[in-house]
Coordinates of C-alpha atoms and ligand atoms in Angstrom, one line a residue:
M27 CA 106.2 91.0 109.9
K28 CA 102.9 92.6 109.4
F29 CA 102.9 92.7 106.4
V30 CA 99.2 93.6 104.2
E31 CA 98.6 92.4 100.8
T32 CA 96.8 94.9 99.2
H33 CA 95.7 93.6 95.8
N34 CA 94.2 90.1 94.4
H35 CA 91.4 89.1 92.7
L36 CA 88.8 86.6 93.3
T37 CA 87.1 84.5 91.1
G38 CA 83.4 85.2 89.6
W39 CA 84.3 89.1 90.3
S40 CA 87.6 89.4 87.6
P41 CA 86.7 87.0 84.8
D42 CA 90.9 86.1 84.9
A43 CA 91.0 85.1 88.7
R44 CA 90.3 81.5 89.9
Q45 CA 90.4 81.9 93.5
T46 CA 88.0 82.1 95.7
F47 CA 87.8 83.9 98.8
D48 CA 87.8 81.4 101.3
E49 CA 90.8 79.7 99.3
L50 CA 92.4 83.5 99.8
E51 CA 91.9 83.3 103.3
A52 CA 92.8 80.2 103.6
I53 CA 96.4 81.0 102.3
S54 CA 97.1 84.3 103.8
I55 CA 96.6 82.2 107.2
E56 CA 98.9 79.8 106.0
R57 CA 101.2 82.8 105.2
G58 CA 101.1 84.1 108.4
L59 CA 100.2 87.6 106.9
H60 CA 98.8 90.6 109.2
G61 CA 96.1 91.4 106.4
F62 CA 94.7 90.5 102.8
A63 CA 92.6 93.0 100.3
I64 CA 90.4 92.0 97.5
S65 CA 90.4 94.4 94.8
D66 CA 89.0 93.5 91.8
H67 CA 88.9 94.5 87.9
H68 CA 86.9 97.8 87.8
D69 CA 87.4 98.0 83.7
L70 CA 85.0 100.5 81.9
D71 CA 84.2 101.2 78.0
V72 CA 86.3 97.7 77.7
L73 CA 85.4 97.2 73.8
T74 CA 82.9 94.2 73.4
T75 CA 79.6 93.7 72.3
E76 CA 78.5 91.8 75.2
K77 CA 78.0 92.5 78.8
N78 CA 81.6 93.7 79.5
P79 CA 82.7 91.0 82.3
W80 CA 85.6 93.4 83.4
E81 CA 83.1 95.4 85.0
V82 CA 82.0 94.9 88.7
D83 CA 78.4 95.2 89.2
V84 CA 80.1 97.6 92.3
A85 CA 76.9 97.8 94.7
S86 CA 76.6 93.5 95.2
Y87 CA 80.5 93.4 95.8
V88 CA 80.2 95.6 98.6
E89 CA 77.0 94.7 99.9
T90 CA 78.9 90.8 99.6
F91 CA 81.9 91.7 101.2
Y92 CA 81.8 94.9 103.1
D93 CA 80.4 93.4 106.4
R94 CA 83.3 90.6 106.4
R95 CA 86.4 93.3 106.6
R96 CA 88.6 93.1 109.2
M97 CA 90.9 95.7 110.2
P98 CA 94.3 94.4 110.6
S99 CA 95.8 97.3 113.1
K100 CA 92.6 96.4 114.9
R101 CA 93.7 92.5 115.5
S102 CA 94.3 90.5 118.9
A103 CA 97.2 87.9 119.0
G104 CA 95.0 84.9 117.4
D105 CA 92.8 86.5 115.3
K106 CA 93.1 85.7 111.2
P107 CA 94.7 88.4 109.1
G108 CA 92.6 91.7 108.5
F109 CA 90.3 91.6 105.5
L110 CA 89.9 95.0 103.5
L111 CA 88.2 95.9 100.9
S112 CA 89.5 97.3 97.2
L113 CA 88.5 97.7 94.0
E114 CA 91.2 97.7 90.8
L115 CA 90.1 100.9 88.9
G116 CA 91.1 100.7 85.1
W117 CA 91.7 103.8 83.8
T118 CA 91.1 105.2 80.1
P119 CA 91.6 108.8 79.0
H120 CA 87.4 108.0 78.6
N121 CA 86.6 107.4 82.3
G122 CA 88.5 109.4 84.8
A123 CA 84.9 111.1 85.8
Q124 CA 83.0 108.2 86.4
L125 CA 85.5 106.1 88.1
R126 CA 86.0 109.1 90.1
E127 CA 82.5 108.5 91.4
V128 CA 82.7 105.3 92.4
D129 CA 85.2 105.9 93.9
E130 CA 83.9 108.9 95.9
Q131 CA 80.0 106.8 96.4
Y132 CA 81.3 103.8 97.5
P133 CA 83.1 103.3 101.3
F134 CA 86.3 101.1 100.2
D135 CA 88.8 100.4 102.1
Y136 CA 90.6 102.4 99.6
T137 CA 91.0 102.1 95.8
I138 CA 93.7 101.3 93.5
V139 CA 94.2 103.0 90.1
A140 CA 95.7 100.8 87.3
V141 CA 96.1 101.4 83.2
H142 CA 95.5 98.4 81.7
F143 CA 95.0 99.6 78.3
Y144 CA 96.5 101.7 75.3
D145 CA 94.6 103.7 72.4
G146 CA 91.8 100.9 73.8
Y147 CA 94.5 98.1 72.7
D148 CA 94.9 95.4 75.4
P149 CA 99.0 94.8 75.6
Y150 CA 98.8 91.1 76.3
L151 CA 96.2 90.8 73.2
H152 CA 97.1 93.2 70.7
K153 CA 101.0 93.3 71.3
D154 CA 101.1 94.3 67.1
K155 CA 98.9 97.3 68.1
I156 CA 100.7 98.6 70.5
Y157 CA 104.6 97.3 70.3
T158 CA 105.3 99.2 66.9
R159 CA 106.8 102.8 68.6
D160 CA 110.2 103.2 69.5
F161 CA 110.4 101.8 73.5
N162 CA 111.5 104.7 75.1
K163 CA 108.6 107.0 73.7
L164 CA 105.9 104.1 74.2
Y165 CA 107.1 103.6 78.1
T166 CA 107.0 108.2 78.2
S167 CA 103.5 107.5 77.1
T168 CA 102.4 105.1 80.0
I169 CA 103.8 106.9 82.7
D170 CA 102.1 110.5 81.5
M171 CA 98.7 108.1 80.9
I172 CA 99.8 106.6 84.5
E173 CA 100.2 110.1 85.8
Q174 CA 96.6 111.4 84.4
S175 CA 95.3 108.6 85.8
A176 CA 97.0 109.6 89.6
R177 CA 96.0 113.4 88.8
E178 CA 91.9 112.3 87.8
L179 CA 91.5 109.2 90.4
S180 CA 93.1 112.1 93.0
G181 CA 91.1 110.0 96.2
S182 CA 92.5 106.8 94.8
R183 CA 95.4 105.9 97.0
I184 CA 97.6 103.3 95.4
V185 CA 99.6 103.3 92.0
A186 CA 99.3 100.3 90.5
H187 CA 102.0 98.6 88.5
Y188 CA 103.9 101.6 86.9
D189 CA 105.9 99.3 84.7
Y190 CA 102.9 96.6 83.7
F191 CA 103.4 97.2 79.2
S192 CA 107.1 95.9 80.0
R193 CA 105.5 92.4 80.5
Y194 CA 104.3 92.1 77.1
A195 CA 107.4 94.1 75.0
P196 CA 108.5 92.1 72.1
E197 CA 112.6 93.3 73.8
E198 CA 113.8 90.8 75.0
K199 CA 115.2 93.4 77.7
S200 CA 111.9 95.1 78.4
K201 CA 112.3 96.1 82.0
M202 CA 111.5 99.5 82.6
L203 CA 113.7 102.0 83.6
Y204 CA 113.8 105.3 84.9
K205 CA 116.2 106.6 82.3
H206 CA 114.1 105.3 79.5
T207 CA 111.9 108.4 80.4
P208 CA 113.0 110.3 83.8
D209 CA 110.5 113.6 83.3
S210 CA 107.8 111.4 83.2
F211 CA 108.7 109.5 86.1
D212 CA 109.1 112.8 88.3
K213 CA 106.1 114.4 87.0
L214 CA 104.3 111.1 88.3
F215 CA 106.0 110.9 91.5
R216 CA 105.5 114.7 91.9
T217 CA 101.5 114.1 91.5
M218 CA 101.1 111.5 93.6
R219 CA 103.5 113.3 96.5
D220 CA 101.0 116.2 96.2
N221 CA 97.8 113.5 96.7
E222 CA 99.6 111.4 99.1
Q223 CA 99.6 108.4 97.2
I224 CA 101.5 105.2 97.5
L225 CA 103.7 103.8 94.6
E226 CA 102.5 99.5 94.6
I227 CA 106.1 97.6 93.6
N228 CA 104.1 94.6 91.7
T229 CA 105.3 91.1 91.9
G230 CA 103.1 90.3 89.0
T231 CA 105.9 91.7 86.5
I232 CA 108.7 90.5 88.1
E233 CA 108.0 86.9 87.8
A234 CA 106.6 87.9 83.9
L235 CA 110.3 89.2 83.4
I236 CA 112.4 86.5 85.1
R237 CA 109.5 83.7 83.2
D238 CA 108.8 85.5 79.7
K239 CA 112.3 87.4 79.4
G240 CA 114.7 85.3 80.5
Y241 CA 115.8 87.7 83.6
T242 CA 117.8 86.4 86.6
L243 CA 115.4 87.2 89.9
E244 CA 118.2 89.8 90.7
E245 CA 117.8 91.5 87.5
A246 CA 114.4 91.1 87.4
M247 CA 113.5 93.5 90.4
P248 CA 112.3 97.3 89.7
D249 CA 115.1 99.2 88.4
S250 CA 116.7 100.6 91.9
D251 CA 116.9 104.8 90.2
V252 CA 113.1 104.7 89.7
L253 CA 112.7 103.6 92.9
I254 CA 115.3 106.1 94.6
R255 CA 113.6 108.9 92.6
Y256 CA 110.3 108.2 94.2
R257 CA 112.0 108.6 97.8
E258 CA 113.7 111.7 96.5
L259 CA 110.9 113.0 95.3
G260 CA 108.5 112.8 98.8
G261 CA 107.7 108.7 98.9
R262 CA 108.1 107.7 101.8
F263 CA 106.0 104.7 101.4
L264 CA 105.6 101.3 99.1
T265 CA 103.4 98.7 99.0
V266 CA 104.2 95.1 97.7
A267 CA 101.4 93.0 96.4
S268 CA 101.0 89.4 94.6
D269 CA 98.3 90.3 92.8
A270 CA 97.3 87.3 93.0
H271 CA 94.4 85.6 90.6
R272 CA 95.3 82.1 91.6
V273 CA 96.4 80.0 94.6
E274 CA 99.6 79.8 93.5
Q275 CA 100.5 83.5 92.7
N276 CA 99.9 84.1 96.5
G277 CA 103.1 85.3 97.6
R278 CA 105.1 85.1 94.8
Y279 CA 108.8 87.0 95.0
V280 CA 107.4 88.9 97.8
K281 CA 110.5 88.2 100.1
D282 CA 112.7 89.0 98.2
T283 CA 111.3 91.7 97.0
I284 CA 111.1 92.8 100.1
A285 CA 114.7 92.5 101.3
Y286 CA 115.7 94.1 97.7
L287 CA 113.5 97.6 98.4
N288 CA 114.9 97.4 102.3
S289 CA 118.6 97.7 100.5
L290 CA 117.3 100.6 99.2
G291 CA 116.6 102.1 102.3
F292 CA 112.8 101.7 101.8
E293 CA 112.0 100.9 105.8
E294 CA 107.9 100.3 105.9
F295 CA 104.7 99.3 104.0
A296 CA 101.7 101.0 103.8
W297 CA 97.7 99.9 103.5
F298 CA 95.0 101.8 104.0
E299 CA 92.0 101.0 106.5
E300 CA 88.8 102.9 105.9
R301 CA 91.3 105.4 103.2
E302 CA 93.4 106.2 106.1
L303 CA 97.2 105.5 105.9
H304 CA 98.7 102.5 107.7
Y305 CA 102.1 101.5 107.8
S306 CA 105.0 98.7 109.9
R307 CA 108.0 98.4 109.6
I308 CA 110.2 96.2 107.5
V309 CA 111.2 93.4 109.4
L310 CA 113.7 90.7 107.5
Ligands
LIG406 ZN1 96.2 95.2 87.1
LIG407 ZN1 95.5 93.5 89.6

């Protein structure tokens, strides 16, 4: 199967990452991938007194990796997996214009739009500040923020981990469901359809729900109602991403997730090369 991992991080570029490019490439070869990408964190306006470590020096990132790219679609038999250059743009209500400029200015294969903060708070570090609201209201406002981020960064082609905030919620059954906020999901998926953006299924959430919340593998899979609605509103393609920060996270739950998505009727994965959509069929 021609599978491309679209979302990974490297040590030296993302402060929470612990794998080198060579390690990521080696494991991608071992996994028989068609391609892999790096997409380090570019989170602006993080509250810090010193230089913000979450902000990538974009010019040197591009300079370091641009020429090492290998398009998966140009691979011949026996070639190494393709290598794509991306960036994970951490959107907040204040930085849309700035991130849009980064997306337009640099020759990434594609960028990923992500929401990591709520009212300036990190859900991992400041649970007490975020998880004070009614469950449905909180999930409604996070999906609304993701919709706004997708709208403002309309050129960003992948929408990351819609269920990120469910990883850290104190509720035991925190998995995000369509029924928590149907109107907001519908609005998000319509925006994504208009912008030709692809929904990412981030297996980091699946891992967190199993490890921290006691879900079984089957229960931890993304809500089928979310995915079916995505498709009804025009979403044909998905991307499944390990979002690996360390070597051992590469491929976590990916095969199970692909089988699950296929059982719901999704038949293709997508990735982008020089901003163009490419896809291949899921083969189990
Ligand atoms: Zn992220
Ligand atoms: Zn990431």
